[in-house]
Coordinates of C-alpha atoms and ligand atoms in Angstrom, one line a residue:
M1 CA 24.2 32.1 -4.8
D2 CA 21.4 34.7 -4.3
T3 CA 18.9 32.4 -2.6
M4 CA 16.3 35.2 -2.3
K5 CA 16.3 35.7 -6.0
L6 CA 16.1 31.9 -6.6
A7 CA 13.1 31.7 -4.2
Q8 CA 11.4 34.5 -6.1
L9 CA 12.1 32.8 -9.5
L10 CA 10.7 29.5 -8.4
F11 CA 7.7 30.7 -6.4
P12 CA 6.7 34.2 -7.8
N13 CA 3.2 34.0 -6.7
V14 CA 3.8 33.0 -3.1
T15 CA 3.1 36.1 -1.0
D16 CA 2.1 34.4 2.4
T17 CA 4.9 33.9 4.9
P18 CA 5.3 31.1 7.4
E19 CA 4.4 33.7 10.1
I20 CA 1.1 34.3 8.4
L21 CA 0.4 30.6 8.4
E22 CA 1.5 30.1 12.0
A23 CA -1.0 32.9 13.0
R24 CA -3.8 31.2 11.0
F25 CA -3.3 27.9 12.6
P26 CA -2.6 28.8 16.3
A27 CA -1.8 26.2 19.0
R28 CA -4.9 24.2 20.0
D29 CA -6.6 25.0 23.2
L30 CA -6.4 21.7 25.0
P31 CA -5.8 20.5 28.5
E32 CA -2.3 19.5 29.6
G33 CA -1.3 16.0 28.2
A34 CA -4.1 15.9 25.5
I35 CA -2.9 14.0 22.5
V36 CA -3.6 15.2 19.0
S37 CA -3.2 12.5 16.3
R38 CA -4.5 11.6 12.9
M39 CA -5.3 9.1 10.3
A40 CA -3.6 10.0 7.1
P41 CA -4.6 7.4 4.6
S42 CA -4.1 7.6 0.9
P43 CA -7.5 7.2 -0.8
T44 CA -6.8 4.0 -2.8
G45 CA -10.0 2.2 -1.9
F46 CA -8.4 -0.7 -0.2
I47 CA -8.8 -0.7 3.6
H48 CA -6.9 -3.3 5.4
L49 CA -6.7 -4.4 9.0
G50 CA -3.5 -2.4 9.4
N51 CA -5.5 0.8 8.8
L52 CA -8.0 -0.3 11.5
V53 CA -5.2 -1.0 13.9
Q54 CA -3.5 2.3 13.3
G55 CA -6.9 4.0 13.6
L56 CA -7.7 2.2 16.8
I57 CA -4.4 3.1 18.4
S58 CA -4.6 6.7 17.5
E59 CA -8.3 6.8 18.5
R60 CA -7.6 5.4 21.9
M61 CA -4.6 7.5 22.5
T62 CA -6.4 10.8 21.6
H63 CA -9.8 10.2 23.1
Q64 CA -8.4 8.6 26.2
S65 CA -6.3 11.8 26.9
G66 CA -9.1 14.3 26.0
G67 CA -7.3 15.2 22.8
V68 CA -8.3 15.3 19.1
L69 CA -8.4 12.8 16.3
F70 CA -8.6 14.0 12.8
L71 CA -8.6 12.6 9.3
R72 CA -6.3 14.0 6.7
I73 CA -6.5 12.6 3.1
E74 CA -3.1 12.1 1.6
D75 CA -4.1 12.3 -2.1
T76 CA -0.8 13.5 -3.4
D77 CA -0.6 10.5 -5.7
A78 CA -3.4 11.1 -8.2
K79 CA -2.5 7.9 -10.1
R80 CA -3.5 5.7 -7.1
E81 CA -6.6 7.5 -6.2
V82 CA -9.9 5.6 -6.5
E83 CA -13.2 7.4 -6.8
G84 CA -15.3 7.1 -3.7
A85 CA -12.4 5.9 -1.6
V86 CA -12.8 8.7 1.0
E87 CA -16.4 7.7 1.6
I88 CA -15.6 4.0 1.8
L89 CA -12.9 4.7 4.3
I90 CA -15.0 7.0 6.5
D91 CA -17.8 4.5 6.5
A92 CA -15.6 1.6 7.3
L93 CA -13.9 3.3 10.2
K94 CA -17.2 4.5 11.6
Y95 CA -18.6 1.0 11.4
Y96 CA -15.7 -0.1 13.7
G97 CA -16.3 2.7 16.1
I98 CA -13.7 5.2 14.9
E99 CA -15.1 8.7 14.6
F100 CA -13.0 11.7 13.9
D101 CA -13.4 15.0 15.7
E102 CA -12.3 17.0 12.7
G103 CA -10.9 16.7 9.2
A104 CA -12.3 15.3 5.9
T105 CA -16.0 14.2 6.2
K106 CA -18.5 13.0 3.7
E107 CA -19.9 16.5 3.7
G108 CA -16.6 18.3 3.3
D109 CA -13.9 19.5 5.6
K110 CA -14.7 20.2 9.2
G111 CA -12.4 22.0 11.5
N112 CA -10.1 25.0 11.8
Y113 CA -6.8 23.4 10.6
G114 CA -7.8 22.5 7.0
P115 CA -8.0 22.1 4.2
Y116 CA -7.7 18.3 5.1
H117 CA -7.1 17.0 1.6
Q118 CA -3.4 17.4 0.8
R119 CA -3.8 18.4 -2.9
Q120 CA -5.8 21.4 -1.7
R121 CA -2.9 22.5 0.4
A122 CA -0.4 23.2 -2.4
P123 CA -0.3 26.9 -1.6
I124 CA 0.6 26.1 2.0
Y125 CA 3.5 23.8 1.1
H126 CA 4.8 26.4 -1.4
V127 CA 5.1 29.0 1.5
F128 CA 7.5 26.7 3.4
A129 CA 9.2 25.5 0.2
K130 CA 10.0 29.2 -0.6
K131 CA 11.4 29.7 2.8
L132 CA 13.6 26.7 2.5
V133 CA 14.9 27.9 -0.8
E134 CA 15.5 31.5 0.6
E135 CA 17.5 29.9 3.5
G136 CA 19.5 27.8 1.1
H137 CA 17.9 24.4 2.3
A138 CA 16.3 23.6 -1.0
Y139 CA 17.0 23.9 -4.6
P140 CA 15.4 23.0 -7.9
C141 CA 16.6 19.9 -9.8
F142 CA 16.0 19.5 -13.6
C143 CA 17.3 16.0 -14.0
T144 CA 15.2 13.8 -16.3
E145 CA 13.9 10.4 -15.6
A146 CA 16.5 9.0 -18.0
E147 CA 19.3 10.8 -16.2
L148 CA 18.1 9.6 -12.8
S149 CA 17.8 5.9 -13.9
A150 CA 21.3 6.1 -15.6
M151 CA 22.6 7.4 -12.2
R152 CA 20.9 4.6 -10.4
E153 CA 22.3 2.0 -12.6
E154 CA 25.8 3.4 -12.2
Q155 CA 25.3 3.2 -8.4
E156 CA 24.0 -0.3 -8.5
A157 CA 26.8 -1.4 -10.7
G158 CA 29.4 0.2 -8.3
K159 CA 27.6 -1.3 -5.2
E160 CA 27.0 2.2 -4.0
T161 CA 24.1 3.5 -2.1
T162 CA 21.5 4.7 -4.5
G163 CA 19.9 8.2 -4.4
Y164 CA 20.7 11.8 -5.1
Y165 CA 23.7 12.7 -2.9
G166 CA 27.3 13.8 -3.0
K167 CA 28.7 13.8 -6.6
Y168 CA 25.4 12.6 -7.8
A169 CA 23.6 15.7 -6.7
I170 CA 24.3 17.4 -9.9
W171 CA 21.9 20.4 -9.4
R172 CA 22.9 21.0 -5.8
D173 CA 25.5 23.8 -6.6
R174 CA 24.4 25.0 -10.0
S175 CA 24.6 28.6 -10.8
I176 CA 21.5 30.7 -10.9
E177 CA 22.1 31.4 -14.5
D178 CA 21.9 27.6 -15.4
I179 CA 18.7 27.4 -13.4
E180 CA 17.2 30.5 -15.1
A181 CA 18.0 29.1 -18.4
Q182 CA 16.1 25.9 -17.6
L183 CA 13.2 27.7 -16.2
N184 CA 13.0 29.9 -19.2
A185 CA 13.1 26.8 -21.5
G186 CA 10.0 25.7 -19.5
N187 CA 11.7 22.5 -18.4
P188 CA 10.1 20.7 -15.4
W189 CA 11.8 20.7 -12.2
V190 CA 11.4 19.1 -8.7
L191 CA 12.4 20.9 -5.4
R192 CA 15.1 19.0 -3.5
F193 CA 16.1 19.3 0.1
R194 CA 19.8 20.3 0.6
S195 CA 20.9 17.8 3.1
E196 CA 23.8 18.8 5.5
G197 CA 23.6 15.3 7.1
N198 CA 26.6 12.9 7.2
I199 CA 26.2 9.2 7.4
E200 CA 29.1 9.0 9.6
N201 CA 26.9 10.6 12.4
Q202 CA 24.5 8.7 14.6
F203 CA 22.2 9.9 17.3
K204 CA 19.7 8.3 19.7
F205 CA 16.0 8.6 19.2
D206 CA 13.1 7.4 21.4
D207 CA 10.1 5.8 19.6
L208 CA 7.0 5.0 21.7
V209 CA 6.9 1.5 20.5
K210 CA 10.3 0.6 19.2
G211 CA 12.1 2.1 22.2
K212 CA 15.6 3.6 21.8
L213 CA 16.7 3.7 18.3
T214 CA 20.1 4.6 16.8
I215 CA 19.6 6.7 13.9
T216 CA 22.1 7.5 11.1
E217 CA 21.9 10.9 9.7
N218 CA 20.5 11.4 6.2
N219 CA 22.6 12.6 3.5
I220 CA 20.2 12.3 0.5
D221 CA 18.8 15.3 -1.1
H222 CA 15.2 14.0 -1.2
V223 CA 12.5 15.5 -3.2
L224 CA 10.2 17.9 -1.4
L225 CA 8.0 19.0 -4.3
K226 CA 7.3 17.0 -7.3
S227 CA 7.2 18.6 -10.8
D228 CA 3.5 19.3 -10.5
G229 CA 4.1 21.2 -7.4
I230 CA 2.6 18.7 -5.1
P231 CA 4.7 17.5 -2.2
T232 CA 6.1 14.2 -1.4
Y233 CA 4.9 12.3 1.7
H234 CA 8.0 13.6 3.7
F235 CA 7.5 17.3 3.1
A236 CA 3.6 17.1 3.6
H237 CA 4.0 15.1 6.7
A238 CA 6.3 17.9 8.3
V239 CA 4.2 20.8 7.1
D240 CA 0.8 19.4 7.9
D241 CA 1.6 17.7 11.2
H242 CA 3.2 20.9 12.3
L243 CA 0.4 23.3 11.2
M244 CA -2.3 20.8 12.5
H245 CA -0.4 20.5 15.8
T246 CA -0.2 16.7 15.8
T247 CA 1.5 15.6 19.0
H248 CA 1.8 12.0 18.1
V249 CA 2.3 10.3 14.7
V250 CA 1.0 6.7 14.7
R251 CA 2.0 5.0 11.6
G252 CA 3.3 1.7 10.1
D253 CA 7.1 1.0 10.7
E254 CA 7.6 0.9 7.0
W255 CA 8.2 4.6 7.5
L256 CA 11.2 4.1 9.9
P257 CA 13.8 4.2 7.1
S258 CA 12.6 7.7 6.3
L259 CA 12.6 8.8 10.0
P260 CA 16.1 10.3 9.8
F261 CA 14.9 12.5 7.0
H262 CA 11.8 13.6 8.8
I263 CA 13.7 14.5 11.9
Q264 CA 16.1 16.6 9.8
L265 CA 13.3 18.2 8.0
F266 CA 11.4 19.2 11.1
K267 CA 14.6 20.6 12.6
T268 CA 15.5 22.5 9.4
L269 CA 12.0 24.0 9.2
G270 CA 12.2 24.9 12.9
F271 CA 9.3 22.7 13.8
K272 CA 8.8 20.8 17.1
L273 CA 9.2 17.1 16.4
P274 CA 6.0 15.1 17.3
K275 CA 6.3 11.8 19.2
Y276 CA 6.4 8.7 17.0
V277 CA 4.5 5.5 17.5
H278 CA 5.8 3.2 14.8
I279 CA 3.7 0.1 14.7
G280 CA 5.0 -3.2 13.4
P281 CA 3.1 -5.1 10.7
L282 CA 0.4 -7.7 11.4
M283 CA 2.0 -11.1 11.4
K284 CA 0.5 -14.6 11.0
M285 CA 1.9 -18.1 11.4
D286 CA 2.4 -19.9 8.1
G287 CA 3.4 -23.5 9.1
N288 CA 6.1 -22.9 11.6
S289 CA 7.2 -19.5 10.5
K290 CA 5.8 -16.0 11.1
R291 CA 5.2 -13.8 8.1
K292 CA 3.5 -10.5 7.4
L293 CA -0.2 -10.6 6.4
S294 CA -0.2 -10.2 2.6
K295 CA -2.8 -8.5 0.4
R296 CA -2.4 -11.2 -2.1
K297 CA -2.4 -14.3 0.1
D298 CA -4.6 -13.4 3.0
P299 CA -8.2 -12.3 2.4
E300 CA -8.5 -11.7 6.2
L301 CA -6.2 -8.6 5.6
A302 CA -9.1 -6.7 3.9
M303 CA -11.4 -4.8 6.2
T304 CA -14.5 -5.9 4.1
Y305 CA -13.6 -9.5 5.0
Y306 CA -14.8 -9.3 8.6
K307 CA -18.2 -7.8 7.8
A308 CA -19.0 -10.4 5.2
A309 CA -17.5 -13.2 7.5
G310 CA -20.0 -12.0 10.1
F311 CA -17.8 -11.0 13.0
P312 CA -19.6 -8.4 15.2
V313 CA -17.7 -5.2 15.5
K314 CA -17.4 -5.6 19.2
A315 CA -15.6 -9.0 18.7
L316 CA -13.0 -7.6 16.3
Y317 CA -12.5 -4.6 18.6
E318 CA -12.1 -6.9 21.6
Y319 CA -9.8 -9.1 19.7
L320 CA -7.6 -6.3 18.4
M321 CA -7.2 -5.0 22.0
T322 CA -6.2 -8.4 23.1
V323 CA -3.4 -8.6 20.5
L324 CA -2.4 -5.0 20.7
N325 CA -2.0 -4.7 24.5
S326 CA -0.5 -7.6 26.3
N327 CA -2.4 -6.7 29.6
F328 CA -5.8 -6.4 28.0
E329 CA -6.8 -10.1 28.7
D330 CA -6.0 -9.7 32.4
W331 CA -8.0 -6.5 32.6
R332 CA -10.9 -8.3 30.8
R333 CA -10.8 -11.2 33.3
A334 CA -10.9 -8.7 36.1
N335 CA -13.7 -6.6 34.5
P336 CA -15.8 -8.9 32.5
D337 CA -18.7 -6.6 32.1
L338 CA -17.0 -3.3 31.4
P339 CA -17.0 -1.9 27.9
A340 CA -13.6 -2.3 26.2
E341 CA -13.3 1.4 25.8
E342 CA -12.7 1.8 29.5
F343 CA -9.5 -0.2 29.2
K344 CA -6.5 2.1 29.5
F345 CA -4.6 1.6 26.3
S346 CA -0.9 2.2 26.2
P347 CA 1.4 2.3 23.1
K348 CA 4.2 1.1 25.3
K349 CA 2.5 -2.3 25.5
L350 CA 2.6 -2.9 21.8
N351 CA 4.7 -5.5 20.5
P352 CA 7.5 -3.8 18.6
A353 CA 7.9 -6.6 16.2
G354 CA 4.2 -6.5 15.2
A355 CA 1.2 -8.3 16.6
L356 CA 0.4 -11.9 15.7
F357 CA -2.9 -12.3 14.1
D358 CA -4.5 -15.5 15.1
Y359 CA -7.9 -16.5 13.4
A360 CA -8.6 -19.2 15.9
K361 CA -8.2 -16.7 18.8
L362 CA -10.4 -14.2 17.1
T363 CA -13.2 -16.9 16.7
D364 CA -12.8 -17.6 20.4
V365 CA -13.0 -14.0 21.4
S366 CA -16.1 -13.6 19.2
K367 CA -17.8 -16.6 20.8
N368 CA -17.3 -15.0 24.2
V369 CA -18.5 -11.5 23.0
I370 CA -21.6 -12.9 21.3
A371 CA -22.3 -15.1 24.5
K372 CA -22.5 -12.0 26.7
M373 CA -24.9 -10.1 24.4
T374 CA -28.6 -10.0 25.1
A375 CA -30.8 -12.0 22.9
D376 CA -32.3 -8.7 21.5
E377 CA -28.8 -7.5 20.6
V378 CA -27.8 -10.7 18.9
Y379 CA -31.2 -10.6 17.0
A380 CA -30.6 -7.1 15.8
L381 CA -27.0 -7.5 14.7
F382 CA -27.7 -10.8 13.1
V383 CA -30.6 -9.4 11.1
E384 CA -28.5 -6.4 10.0
W385 CA -25.9 -8.8 8.7
A386 CA -28.3 -11.3 7.2
K387 CA -30.3 -8.6 5.3
E388 CA -27.0 -8.1 3.3
F389 CA -25.5 -11.5 3.2
D390 CA -28.4 -14.0 3.5
P391 CA -31.5 -12.0 2.7
E392 CA -33.8 -15.1 2.4
F393 CA -33.0 -16.3 5.9
A394 CA -33.2 -12.7 7.2
A395 CA -36.8 -12.6 5.8
T396 CA -37.7 -15.8 7.6
V397 CA -36.2 -14.6 10.9
E398 CA -37.9 -11.3 10.6
E399 CA -41.2 -12.9 10.1
N400 CA -40.6 -14.9 13.3
K401 CA -39.0 -12.3 15.4
E402 CA -40.5 -13.5 18.7
L403 CA -39.6 -17.2 18.2
T404 CA -36.1 -16.2 17.0
T405 CA -35.5 -14.1 20.0
A406 CA -36.8 -16.8 22.3
V407 CA -34.4 -19.3 20.6
L408 CA -31.6 -16.9 20.9
S409 CA -32.4 -16.5 24.6
I410 CA -31.8 -20.2 25.3
G411 CA -28.8 -20.6 27.6
R412 CA -28.0 -16.9 27.7
G413 CA -27.6 -14.7 30.7
G414 CA -26.3 -17.2 33.2
K415 CA -22.9 -17.7 34.7
K416 CA -21.9 -20.1 31.9
P417 CA -23.7 -18.9 28.8
R418 CA -23.7 -21.1 25.7
K419 CA -21.1 -20.3 23.1
D420 CA -22.6 -21.6 19.9
L421 CA -22.1 -18.7 17.8
A422 CA -18.8 -17.2 16.7
V423 CA -19.9 -15.5 13.5
W424 CA -23.4 -14.6 12.1
P425 CA -23.3 -17.4 9.5
D426 CA -23.5 -19.8 12.5
V427 CA -27.0 -18.7 13.3
K428 CA -28.5 -20.7 10.5
P429 CA -27.1 -24.1 11.3
Y430 CA -27.9 -23.3 14.9
M431 CA -31.5 -22.7 14.7
G432 CA -32.5 -23.0 11.0
F433 CA -34.4 -26.3 12.0
F434 CA -37.1 -24.2 13.7
F435 CA -38.3 -23.4 10.2
D436 CA -39.4 -26.3 7.9
K437 CA -37.7 -24.7 5.0
Y438 CA -34.3 -25.1 6.6
F439 CA -34.9 -28.4 8.4
T440 CA -32.5 -31.2 7.2
S441 CA -31.6 -34.3 9.2
E442 CA -28.2 -35.7 9.9
G443 CA -30.0 -39.2 10.4
F444 CA -29.8 -41.4 13.5
D445 CA -26.8 -43.1 14.8
E446 CA -26.4 -46.3 12.8
K447 CA -25.1 -48.1 15.8
F448 CA -28.9 -48.5 17.0
D449 CA -31.4 -50.5 15.2
K450 CA -34.3 -48.8 13.7
A451 CA -36.9 -50.8 15.6
T452 CA -35.5 -49.6 18.9
I453 CA -35.4 -46.0 17.9
R454 CA -39.0 -46.3 16.7
T455 CA -40.1 -47.7 19.9
A456 CA -38.5 -45.2 21.9
L457 CA -40.0 -42.3 19.9
E458 CA -43.4 -44.0 20.0
K459 CA -43.3 -44.5 23.8
F460 CA -42.2 -40.8 24.2
L461 CA -45.0 -39.5 22.1
A462 CA -47.5 -41.6 24.2
V463 CA -46.4 -39.8 27.4
Y464 CA -45.4 -36.4 26.3
D465 CA -47.4 -33.5 27.8
A466 CA -46.6 -29.9 26.8
A467 CA -47.6 -28.8 30.2
D468 CA -44.8 -30.7 31.9
D469 CA -41.9 -28.7 33.4
A470 CA -38.3 -29.4 32.5
T471 CA -37.9 -32.0 35.4
Q472 CA -41.1 -33.9 34.5
W473 CA -40.1 -33.9 30.9
F474 CA -36.8 -35.4 31.7
D475 CA -38.4 -37.9 34.0
K476 CA -40.5 -39.1 31.1
V477 CA -37.4 -39.4 28.9
K478 CA -35.7 -41.5 31.6
A479 CA -38.8 -43.8 31.9
V480 CA -38.8 -44.4 28.2
T481 CA -35.1 -45.2 28.6
D482 CA -35.8 -47.8 31.2
E483 CA -38.7 -49.4 29.3
I484 CA -36.4 -50.1 26.2
G485 CA -33.7 -51.5 28.5
F486 CA -31.3 -48.6 28.2
A487 CA -29.6 -47.1 31.2
S488 CA -31.5 -44.1 32.7
D489 CA -28.8 -43.7 35.4
M490 CA -25.7 -42.3 33.6
K491 CA -23.4 -43.3 36.6
A492 CA -24.5 -46.9 36.4
Y493 CA -24.0 -46.9 32.6
K494 CA -20.5 -45.4 32.8
A495 CA -19.5 -48.0 35.4
D496 CA -20.4 -50.8 33.1
P497 CA -21.4 -49.6 29.5
E498 CA -21.3 -53.1 28.2
A499 CA -24.2 -54.1 30.4
F500 CA -26.6 -51.8 28.5
P501 CA -27.5 -51.3 24.7
G502 CA -27.3 -47.6 25.4
S503 CA -28.2 -44.8 27.8
V504 CA -30.5 -41.8 28.5
A505 CA -28.1 -39.7 26.4
D506 CA -28.7 -41.9 23.4
V507 CA -32.6 -41.8 23.9
S508 CA -32.3 -37.9 24.2
N509 CA -30.4 -38.0 20.9
F510 CA -33.1 -40.0 19.3
L511 CA -35.5 -37.2 20.1
R512 CA -33.1 -34.6 19.2
V513 CA -32.4 -35.9 15.8
A514 CA -36.0 -36.5 15.2
I515 CA -36.9 -32.9 16.3
T516 CA -33.9 -30.8 15.2
G517 CA -32.3 -33.1 12.6
K518 CA -29.0 -32.7 14.5
T519 CA -27.1 -34.2 17.5
N520 CA -26.2 -30.9 18.9
S521 CA -29.0 -28.4 19.6
P522 CA -30.0 -25.9 22.2
D523 CA -31.8 -27.3 25.3
L524 CA -34.3 -29.9 23.8
Y525 CA -37.0 -29.3 26.5
T526 CA -37.1 -25.5 25.5
V527 CA -36.9 -26.4 21.8
M528 CA -40.0 -28.6 22.2
Q529 CA -41.8 -25.8 24.1
L530 CA -41.0 -23.4 21.3
L531 CA -41.8 -25.7 18.4
G532 CA -45.1 -26.8 20.1
T533 CA -47.0 -29.4 17.9
K534 CA -44.4 -29.1 15.1
A535 CA -42.1 -31.1 17.4
L536 CA -44.5 -33.9 17.6
E537 CA -45.1 -33.8 13.9
R538 CA -41.3 -34.0 13.4
I539 CA -41.2 -37.1 15.7
G540 CA -44.0 -38.7 13.7
T541 CA -42.2 -38.0 10.4
A542 CA -39.0 -39.4 11.6
M543 CA -40.7 -42.6 12.7
E544 CA -42.3 -42.9 9.3
N545 CA -38.9 -42.5 7.6
L546 CA -37.1 -45.1 9.7
Ligands
LIG601 N1 -0.3 8.2 3.8 C1 0.6 7.5 4.6 C2 0.2 6.0 4.4 O1 -0.9 5.6 4.1 C3 0.4 8.0 6.0 C4 1.5 7.5 7.0 C5 1.2 8.4 8.2 O2 0.3 8.2 9.0 O3 1.9 9.4 8.4 O4 1.1 5.2 4.7

């Protein structure tokens, strides 16, 4: 076979050579050990937690090493493409702190290794496709869909491996005359790789997450270019990651079965193989068994979920670090105040089987993260969230910024900060009672008779003085407690609860329910200070309603 002639027949317009492209995209000028990696999403519009995990890992690895992170849009499947998906993706990743140094941006491509949209790279793939044909490593295949499915059925019926290989590779050794006749008839063709691999052969391969793998050689003549001249993922991966000088490929382990082919392809093209970081899927417990998070069953797989649910970005980030690197929690305990970005992330610490996603743990981490924020930070992030998801409450809070910030300051900043808030929707039940519009009452504990509660409230109103400090205030609560025959000394009460109708804790709760409507609230003394006369009005109303 005259492969030079075949190459010219298939790619008459390709005049560039691999050497020209190599010169156009020279090695990057980076310090020793700098990692170059990328996110290479398909613009389908759906962004899931797995994308963020992959993004975070490559972001950490590149930026921690002084390297480069770029965004490449894998738009080779026009059918799946959703308009605006690239913008959605860039915004979502930015929201979670992943910013790219180069690649696709909302304003167009940025960087010296583009274009960064694969469909615009067709002429580049064709240069390498032509070279493969010239060297006898690729050939056109004119099989129709019908022929291929008949082949697949035959293979399935005979319990054989499916695919285009061996005797099934019917265009592999066809004469140039046959090929020319098809081309002249204008029949569509795909370009296939001519595999020299043998499934009897195995070799060892090191994956940065999975460890040592035993790989079986690929013997399938996979498609490199589809009939529209657009490459398959495999071919685009090899050409792009080579020309863009990717050192580390971080991707989902659903690509592992294709790895033998990728290794073969890089070798045949004469490209240096990047390092691979194959990450396991996100898992969750379903009853007693683990399963992959599913798009259909688990709303928490969608990236949009976390924003709407009101988890601060920092919380999700901190949580993902916790599940991705087993030593993160120890580091966090030793460095409670350092930003999470200072943690030294290592792909070696990833769980090869995939991280276990645990909603309760996320909530817990989020509580800790919010507890450590300043009141101003909580206010700003909360308002930003509420403007989108609870605009009415956002307006109330913004009209009362000073009060809201003061409330959010209660119990904040000390060694043991309060942990009332896990997500932004928790703010309203926590402090909505400050505004009459959102005040509702749980009602008093029915264990106590109404007359007792009324007396306690009445007595308290009679002695309350807004100028009291917290100790004086509590002394008055205790005095009222004694007057109605309840125990003001908790020790004495606990020693013999039967001896008293109730304790100072119950009396405090009468006040709390009257003022806040709830049995659980921020520090009541401070709440009364902030509410001013409104607190006394609330006590009055509660007495009327008893
Ligand atoms: N477009 C591929 C995907 O979305 C990219 C995989 C890779 O990172 O190489 O799965």
